[in-house]
PDB file of C-alpha atoms and ligand atoms in Angstrom:
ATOM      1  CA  UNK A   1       0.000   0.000   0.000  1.00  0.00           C
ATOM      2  CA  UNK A   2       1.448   3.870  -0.862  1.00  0.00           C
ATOM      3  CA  UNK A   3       2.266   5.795   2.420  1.00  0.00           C
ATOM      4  CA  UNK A   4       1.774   9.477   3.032  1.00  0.00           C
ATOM      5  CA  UNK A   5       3.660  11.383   5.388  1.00  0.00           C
ATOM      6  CA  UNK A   6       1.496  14.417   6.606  1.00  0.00           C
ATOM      7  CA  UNK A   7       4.518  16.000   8.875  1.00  0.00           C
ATOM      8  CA  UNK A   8       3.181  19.112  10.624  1.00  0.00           C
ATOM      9  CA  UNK A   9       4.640  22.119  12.991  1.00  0.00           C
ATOM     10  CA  UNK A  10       1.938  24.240  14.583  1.00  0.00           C
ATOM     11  CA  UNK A  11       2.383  26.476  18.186  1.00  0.00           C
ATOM     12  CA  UNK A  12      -1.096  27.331  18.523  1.00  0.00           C
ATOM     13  CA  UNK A  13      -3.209  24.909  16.711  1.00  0.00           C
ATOM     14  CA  UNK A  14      -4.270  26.388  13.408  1.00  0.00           C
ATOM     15  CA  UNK A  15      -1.697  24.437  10.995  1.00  0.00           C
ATOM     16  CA  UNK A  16      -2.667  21.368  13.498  1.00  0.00           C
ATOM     17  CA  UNK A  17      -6.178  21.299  12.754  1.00  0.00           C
ATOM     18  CA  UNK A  18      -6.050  21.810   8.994  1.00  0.00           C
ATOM     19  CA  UNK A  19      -3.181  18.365   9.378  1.00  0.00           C
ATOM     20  CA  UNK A  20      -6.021  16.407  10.950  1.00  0.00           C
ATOM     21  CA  UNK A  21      -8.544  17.703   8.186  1.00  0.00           C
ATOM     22  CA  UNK A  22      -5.890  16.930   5.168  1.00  0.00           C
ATOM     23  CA  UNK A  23      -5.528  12.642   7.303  1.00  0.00           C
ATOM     24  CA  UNK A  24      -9.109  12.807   7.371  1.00  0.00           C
ATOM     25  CA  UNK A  25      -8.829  13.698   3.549  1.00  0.00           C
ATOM     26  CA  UNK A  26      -6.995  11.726   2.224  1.00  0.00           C
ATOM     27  CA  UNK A  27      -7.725   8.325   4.553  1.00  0.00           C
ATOM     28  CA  UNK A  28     -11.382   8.622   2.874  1.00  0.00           C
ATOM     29  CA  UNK A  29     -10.709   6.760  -0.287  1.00  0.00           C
ATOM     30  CA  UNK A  30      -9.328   3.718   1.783  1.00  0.00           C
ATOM     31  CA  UNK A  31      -6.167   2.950  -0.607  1.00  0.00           C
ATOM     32  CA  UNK A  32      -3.425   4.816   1.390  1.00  0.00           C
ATOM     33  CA  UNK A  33      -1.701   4.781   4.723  1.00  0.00           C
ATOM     34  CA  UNK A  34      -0.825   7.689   6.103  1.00  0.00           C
ATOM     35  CA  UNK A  35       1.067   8.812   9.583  1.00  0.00           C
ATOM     36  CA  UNK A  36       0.370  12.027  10.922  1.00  0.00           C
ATOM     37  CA  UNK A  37       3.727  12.665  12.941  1.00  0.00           C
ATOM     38  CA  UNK A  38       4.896  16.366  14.512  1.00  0.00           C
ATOM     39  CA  UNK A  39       8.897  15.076  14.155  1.00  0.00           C
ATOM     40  CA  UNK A  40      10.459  12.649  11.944  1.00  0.00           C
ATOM     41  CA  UNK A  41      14.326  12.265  11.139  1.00  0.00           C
ATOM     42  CA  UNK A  42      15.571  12.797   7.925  1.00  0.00           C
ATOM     43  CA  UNK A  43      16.272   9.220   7.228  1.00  0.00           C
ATOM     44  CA  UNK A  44      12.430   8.081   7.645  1.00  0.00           C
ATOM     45  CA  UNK A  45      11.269  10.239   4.448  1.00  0.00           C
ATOM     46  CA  UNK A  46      12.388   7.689   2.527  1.00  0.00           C
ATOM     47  CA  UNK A  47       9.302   5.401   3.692  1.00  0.00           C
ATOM     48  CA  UNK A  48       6.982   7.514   2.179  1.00  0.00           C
ATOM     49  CA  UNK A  49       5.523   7.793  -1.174  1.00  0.00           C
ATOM     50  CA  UNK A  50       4.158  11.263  -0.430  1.00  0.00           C
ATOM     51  CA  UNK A  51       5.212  13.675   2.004  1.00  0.00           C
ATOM     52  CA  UNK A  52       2.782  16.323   3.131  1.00  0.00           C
ATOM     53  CA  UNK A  53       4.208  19.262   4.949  1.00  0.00           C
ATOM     54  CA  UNK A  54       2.034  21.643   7.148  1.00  0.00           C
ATOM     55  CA  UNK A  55       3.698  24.786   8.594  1.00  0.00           C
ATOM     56  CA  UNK A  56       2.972  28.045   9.591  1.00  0.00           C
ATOM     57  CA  UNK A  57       4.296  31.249   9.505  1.00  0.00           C
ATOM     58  CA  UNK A  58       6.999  32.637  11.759  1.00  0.00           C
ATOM     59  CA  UNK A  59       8.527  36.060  11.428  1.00  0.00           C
ATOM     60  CA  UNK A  60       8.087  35.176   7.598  1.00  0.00           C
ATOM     61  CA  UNK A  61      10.316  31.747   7.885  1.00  0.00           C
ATOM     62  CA  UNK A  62       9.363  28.568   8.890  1.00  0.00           C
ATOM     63  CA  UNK A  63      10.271  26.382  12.012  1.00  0.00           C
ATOM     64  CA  UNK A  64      14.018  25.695  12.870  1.00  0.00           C
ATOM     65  CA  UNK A  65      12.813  21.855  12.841  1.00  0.00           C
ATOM     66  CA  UNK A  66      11.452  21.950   9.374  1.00  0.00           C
ATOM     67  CA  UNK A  67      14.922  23.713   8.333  1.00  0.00           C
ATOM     68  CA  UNK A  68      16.994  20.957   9.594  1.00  0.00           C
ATOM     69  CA  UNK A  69      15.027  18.006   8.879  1.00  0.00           C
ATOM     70  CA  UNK A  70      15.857  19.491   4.946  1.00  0.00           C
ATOM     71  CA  UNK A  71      19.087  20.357   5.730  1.00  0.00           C
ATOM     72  CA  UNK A  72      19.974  16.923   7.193  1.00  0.00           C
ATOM     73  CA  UNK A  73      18.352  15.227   4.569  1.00  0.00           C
ATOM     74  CA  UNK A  74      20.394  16.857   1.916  1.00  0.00           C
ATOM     75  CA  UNK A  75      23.802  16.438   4.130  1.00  0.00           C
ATOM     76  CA  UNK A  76      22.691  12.394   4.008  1.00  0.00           C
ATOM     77  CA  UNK A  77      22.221  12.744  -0.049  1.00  0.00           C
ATOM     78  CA  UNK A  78      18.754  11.751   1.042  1.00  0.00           C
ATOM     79  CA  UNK A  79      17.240  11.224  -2.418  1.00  0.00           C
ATOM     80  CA  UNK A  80      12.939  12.319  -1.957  1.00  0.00           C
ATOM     81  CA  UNK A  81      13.282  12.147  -6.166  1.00  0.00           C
ATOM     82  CA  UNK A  82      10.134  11.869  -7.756  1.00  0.00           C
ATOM     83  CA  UNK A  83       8.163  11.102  -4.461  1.00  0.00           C
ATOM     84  CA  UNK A  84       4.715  13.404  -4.415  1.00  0.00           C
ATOM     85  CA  UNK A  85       4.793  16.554  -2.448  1.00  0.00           C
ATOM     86  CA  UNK A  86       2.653  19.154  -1.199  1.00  0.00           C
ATOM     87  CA  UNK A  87       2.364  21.973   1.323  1.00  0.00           C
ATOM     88  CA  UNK A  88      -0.077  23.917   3.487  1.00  0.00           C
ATOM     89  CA  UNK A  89      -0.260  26.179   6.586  1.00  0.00           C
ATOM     90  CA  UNK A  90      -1.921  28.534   9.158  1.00  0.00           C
ATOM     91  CA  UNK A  91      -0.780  32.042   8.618  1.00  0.00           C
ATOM     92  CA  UNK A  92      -1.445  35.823  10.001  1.00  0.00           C
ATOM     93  CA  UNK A  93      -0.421  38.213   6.861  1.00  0.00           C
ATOM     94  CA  UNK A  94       2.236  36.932   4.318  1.00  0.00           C
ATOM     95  CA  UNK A  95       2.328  33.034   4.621  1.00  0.00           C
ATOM     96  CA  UNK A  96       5.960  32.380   3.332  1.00  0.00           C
ATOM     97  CA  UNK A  97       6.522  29.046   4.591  1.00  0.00           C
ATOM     98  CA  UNK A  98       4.777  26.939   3.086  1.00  0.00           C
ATOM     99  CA  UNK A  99       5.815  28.340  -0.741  1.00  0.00           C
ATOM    100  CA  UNK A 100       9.321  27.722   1.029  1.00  0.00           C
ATOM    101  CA  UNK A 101       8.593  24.340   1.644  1.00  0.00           C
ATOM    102  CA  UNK A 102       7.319  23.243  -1.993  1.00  0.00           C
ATOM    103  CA  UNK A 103      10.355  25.423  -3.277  1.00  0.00           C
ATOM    104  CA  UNK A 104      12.899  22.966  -1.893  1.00  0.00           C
ATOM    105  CA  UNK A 105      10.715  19.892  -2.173  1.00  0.00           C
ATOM    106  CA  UNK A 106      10.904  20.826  -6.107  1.00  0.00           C
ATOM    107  CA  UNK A 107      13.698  22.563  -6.853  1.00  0.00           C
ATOM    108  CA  UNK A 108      16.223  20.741  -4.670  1.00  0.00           C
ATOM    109  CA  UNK A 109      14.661  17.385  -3.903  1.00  0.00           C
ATOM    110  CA  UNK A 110      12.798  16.972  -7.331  1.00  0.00           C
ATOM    111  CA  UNK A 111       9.883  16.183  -6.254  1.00  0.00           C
ATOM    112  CA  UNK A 112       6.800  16.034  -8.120  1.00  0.00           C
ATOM    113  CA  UNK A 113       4.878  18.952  -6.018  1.00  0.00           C
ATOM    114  CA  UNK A 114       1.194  19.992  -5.870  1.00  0.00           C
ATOM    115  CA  UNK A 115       1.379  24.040  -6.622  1.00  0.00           C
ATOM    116  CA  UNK A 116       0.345  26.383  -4.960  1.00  0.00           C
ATOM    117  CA  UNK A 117       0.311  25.178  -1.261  1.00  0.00           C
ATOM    118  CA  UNK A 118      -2.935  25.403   0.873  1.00  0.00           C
ATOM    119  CA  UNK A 119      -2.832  28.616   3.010  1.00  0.00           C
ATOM    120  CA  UNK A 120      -5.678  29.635   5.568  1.00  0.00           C
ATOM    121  CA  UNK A 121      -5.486  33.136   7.642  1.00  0.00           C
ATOM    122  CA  UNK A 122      -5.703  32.351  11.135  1.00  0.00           C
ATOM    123  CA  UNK A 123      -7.920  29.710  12.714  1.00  0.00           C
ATOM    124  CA  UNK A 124      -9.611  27.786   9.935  1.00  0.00           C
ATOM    125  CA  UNK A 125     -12.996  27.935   9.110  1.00  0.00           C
ATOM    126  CA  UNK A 126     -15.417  24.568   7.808  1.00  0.00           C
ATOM    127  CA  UNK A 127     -14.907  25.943   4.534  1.00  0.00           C
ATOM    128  CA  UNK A 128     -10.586  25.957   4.912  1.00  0.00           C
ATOM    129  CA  UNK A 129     -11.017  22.654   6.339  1.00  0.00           C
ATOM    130  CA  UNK A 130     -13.061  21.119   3.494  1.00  0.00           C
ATOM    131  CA  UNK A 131     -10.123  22.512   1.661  1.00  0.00           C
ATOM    132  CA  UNK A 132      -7.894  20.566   3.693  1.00  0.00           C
ATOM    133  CA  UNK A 133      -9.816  17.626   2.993  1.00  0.00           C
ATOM    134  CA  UNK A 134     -10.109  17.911  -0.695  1.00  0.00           C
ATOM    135  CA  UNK A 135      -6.169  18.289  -0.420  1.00  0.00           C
ATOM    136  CA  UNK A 136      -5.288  14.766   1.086  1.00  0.00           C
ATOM    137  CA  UNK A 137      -7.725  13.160  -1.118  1.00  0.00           C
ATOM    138  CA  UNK A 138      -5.842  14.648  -4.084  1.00  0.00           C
ATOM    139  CA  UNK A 139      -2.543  13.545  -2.939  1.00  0.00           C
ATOM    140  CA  UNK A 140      -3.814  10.403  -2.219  1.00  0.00           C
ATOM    141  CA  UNK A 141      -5.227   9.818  -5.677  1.00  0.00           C
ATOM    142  CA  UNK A 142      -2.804  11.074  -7.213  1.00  0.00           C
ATOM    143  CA  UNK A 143      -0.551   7.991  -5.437  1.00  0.00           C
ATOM    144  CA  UNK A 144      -3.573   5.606  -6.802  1.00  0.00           C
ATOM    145  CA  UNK A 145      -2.961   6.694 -10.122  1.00  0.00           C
ATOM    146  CA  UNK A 146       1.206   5.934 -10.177  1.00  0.00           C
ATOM    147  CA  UNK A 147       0.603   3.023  -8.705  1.00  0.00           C
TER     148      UNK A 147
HETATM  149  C1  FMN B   1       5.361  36.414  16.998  1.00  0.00           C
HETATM  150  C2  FMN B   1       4.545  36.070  15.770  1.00  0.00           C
HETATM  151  C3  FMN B   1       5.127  36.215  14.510  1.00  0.00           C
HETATM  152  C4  FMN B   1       4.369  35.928  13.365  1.00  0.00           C
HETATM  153  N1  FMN B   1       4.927  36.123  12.129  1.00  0.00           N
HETATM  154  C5  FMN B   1       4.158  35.922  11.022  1.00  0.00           C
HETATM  155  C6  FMN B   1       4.675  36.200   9.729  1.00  0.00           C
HETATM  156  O1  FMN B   1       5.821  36.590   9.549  1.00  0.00           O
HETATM  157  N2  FMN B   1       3.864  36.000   8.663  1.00  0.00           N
HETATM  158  C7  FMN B   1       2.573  35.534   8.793  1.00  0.00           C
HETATM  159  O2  FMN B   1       1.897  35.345   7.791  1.00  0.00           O
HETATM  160  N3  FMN B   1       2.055  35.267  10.001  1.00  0.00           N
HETATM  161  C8  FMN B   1       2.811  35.439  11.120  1.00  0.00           C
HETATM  162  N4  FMN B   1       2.295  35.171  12.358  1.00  0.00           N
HETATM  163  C9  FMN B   1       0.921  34.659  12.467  1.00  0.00           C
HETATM  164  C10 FMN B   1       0.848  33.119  12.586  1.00  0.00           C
HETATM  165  O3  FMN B   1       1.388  32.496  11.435  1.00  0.00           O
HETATM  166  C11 FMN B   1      -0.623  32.726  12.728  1.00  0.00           C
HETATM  167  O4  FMN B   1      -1.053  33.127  14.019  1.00  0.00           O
HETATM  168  C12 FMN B   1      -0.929  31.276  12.514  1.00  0.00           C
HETATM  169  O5  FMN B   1      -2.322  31.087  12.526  1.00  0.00           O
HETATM  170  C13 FMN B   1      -0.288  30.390  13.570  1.00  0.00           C
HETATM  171  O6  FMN B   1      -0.575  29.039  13.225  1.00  0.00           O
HETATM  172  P1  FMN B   1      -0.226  27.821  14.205  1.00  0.00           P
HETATM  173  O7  FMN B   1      -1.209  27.851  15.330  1.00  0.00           O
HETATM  174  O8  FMN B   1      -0.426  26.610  13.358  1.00  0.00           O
HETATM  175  O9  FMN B   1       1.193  27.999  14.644  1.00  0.00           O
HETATM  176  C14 FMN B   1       3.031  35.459  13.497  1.00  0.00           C
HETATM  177  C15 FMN B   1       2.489  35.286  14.792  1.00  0.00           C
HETATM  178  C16 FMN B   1       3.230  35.593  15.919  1.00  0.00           C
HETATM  179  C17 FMN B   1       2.604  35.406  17.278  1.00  0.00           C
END
């Protein structure tokens, strides 16, 4: 069965609930696992046939963990090639990391990434969360369909 990593960094809960909508998402069509984790090390990304990042916003960056886990995983020649990708996140005015996120995932990972990433201001409404929804179950059709 295809795996999908939805990996997630939230401080107050926003980014956390839309991670729990995009599971709920994408465990509806029945054909994927997926792990909902807050930390993973760089050497587990290579489990997954999809790696969904959530993050929010931080002084326009995202989280120091989210750096590193990319950092170390290019250090380890960690090879995420041609593995699906796509991004989403909780954010008060600009929203930068998440177009960070889908920016390395392509451009220095090669992944095959889902453009543009999923951004809700502030808490998330039903509405943002259907959103999140309809994302997972896109990712995980589009692993049905490589398969
Ligand atoms: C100190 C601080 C800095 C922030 N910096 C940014 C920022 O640079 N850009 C932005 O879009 N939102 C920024 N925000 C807003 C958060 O991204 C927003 O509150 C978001 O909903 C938090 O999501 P979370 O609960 O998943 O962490 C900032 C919030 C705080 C408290």
């Amino acid at each position: 069965m295809q795996k999908i990593l939805i990996l997630y960094s939230s401080r107050t809960g926003n980014t956390e609930k839309m991670a729990s909508a995009v599971a709920e998402g994408a465990r509806a069509t029945g054909k994927v696992e997926v792990d909902v984790e807050y930390h993973v090390d760089a050497e587990d990304l290579v489990r997954y046939d999809a790696i969904v990042v959530g993050t929010s916003t931080y002084y326009h960056d995202m989280p120091m963990d989210m750096k590193h886990l990319f950092e170390e995983a290019a250090v380890k020649s960690i090879s995420l090639k041609g593995k699906t990708g796509a991004a989403f996140g909780s954010y008060g005015w600009s929203g930068e990391a998440p177009k960070m996120v889908l920016e390395i995932m392509k451009l220095k990972f090669q992944m095959n990434v889902t453009e543009p990433p999923l951004l809700v201001l502030n808490t998330p409404s039903q509405t943002s969360l259907d959103q999140c929804k309809a994302l997972g179950k896109r990712v995980s059709e589009t692993l049905m369909h490589v398969a």
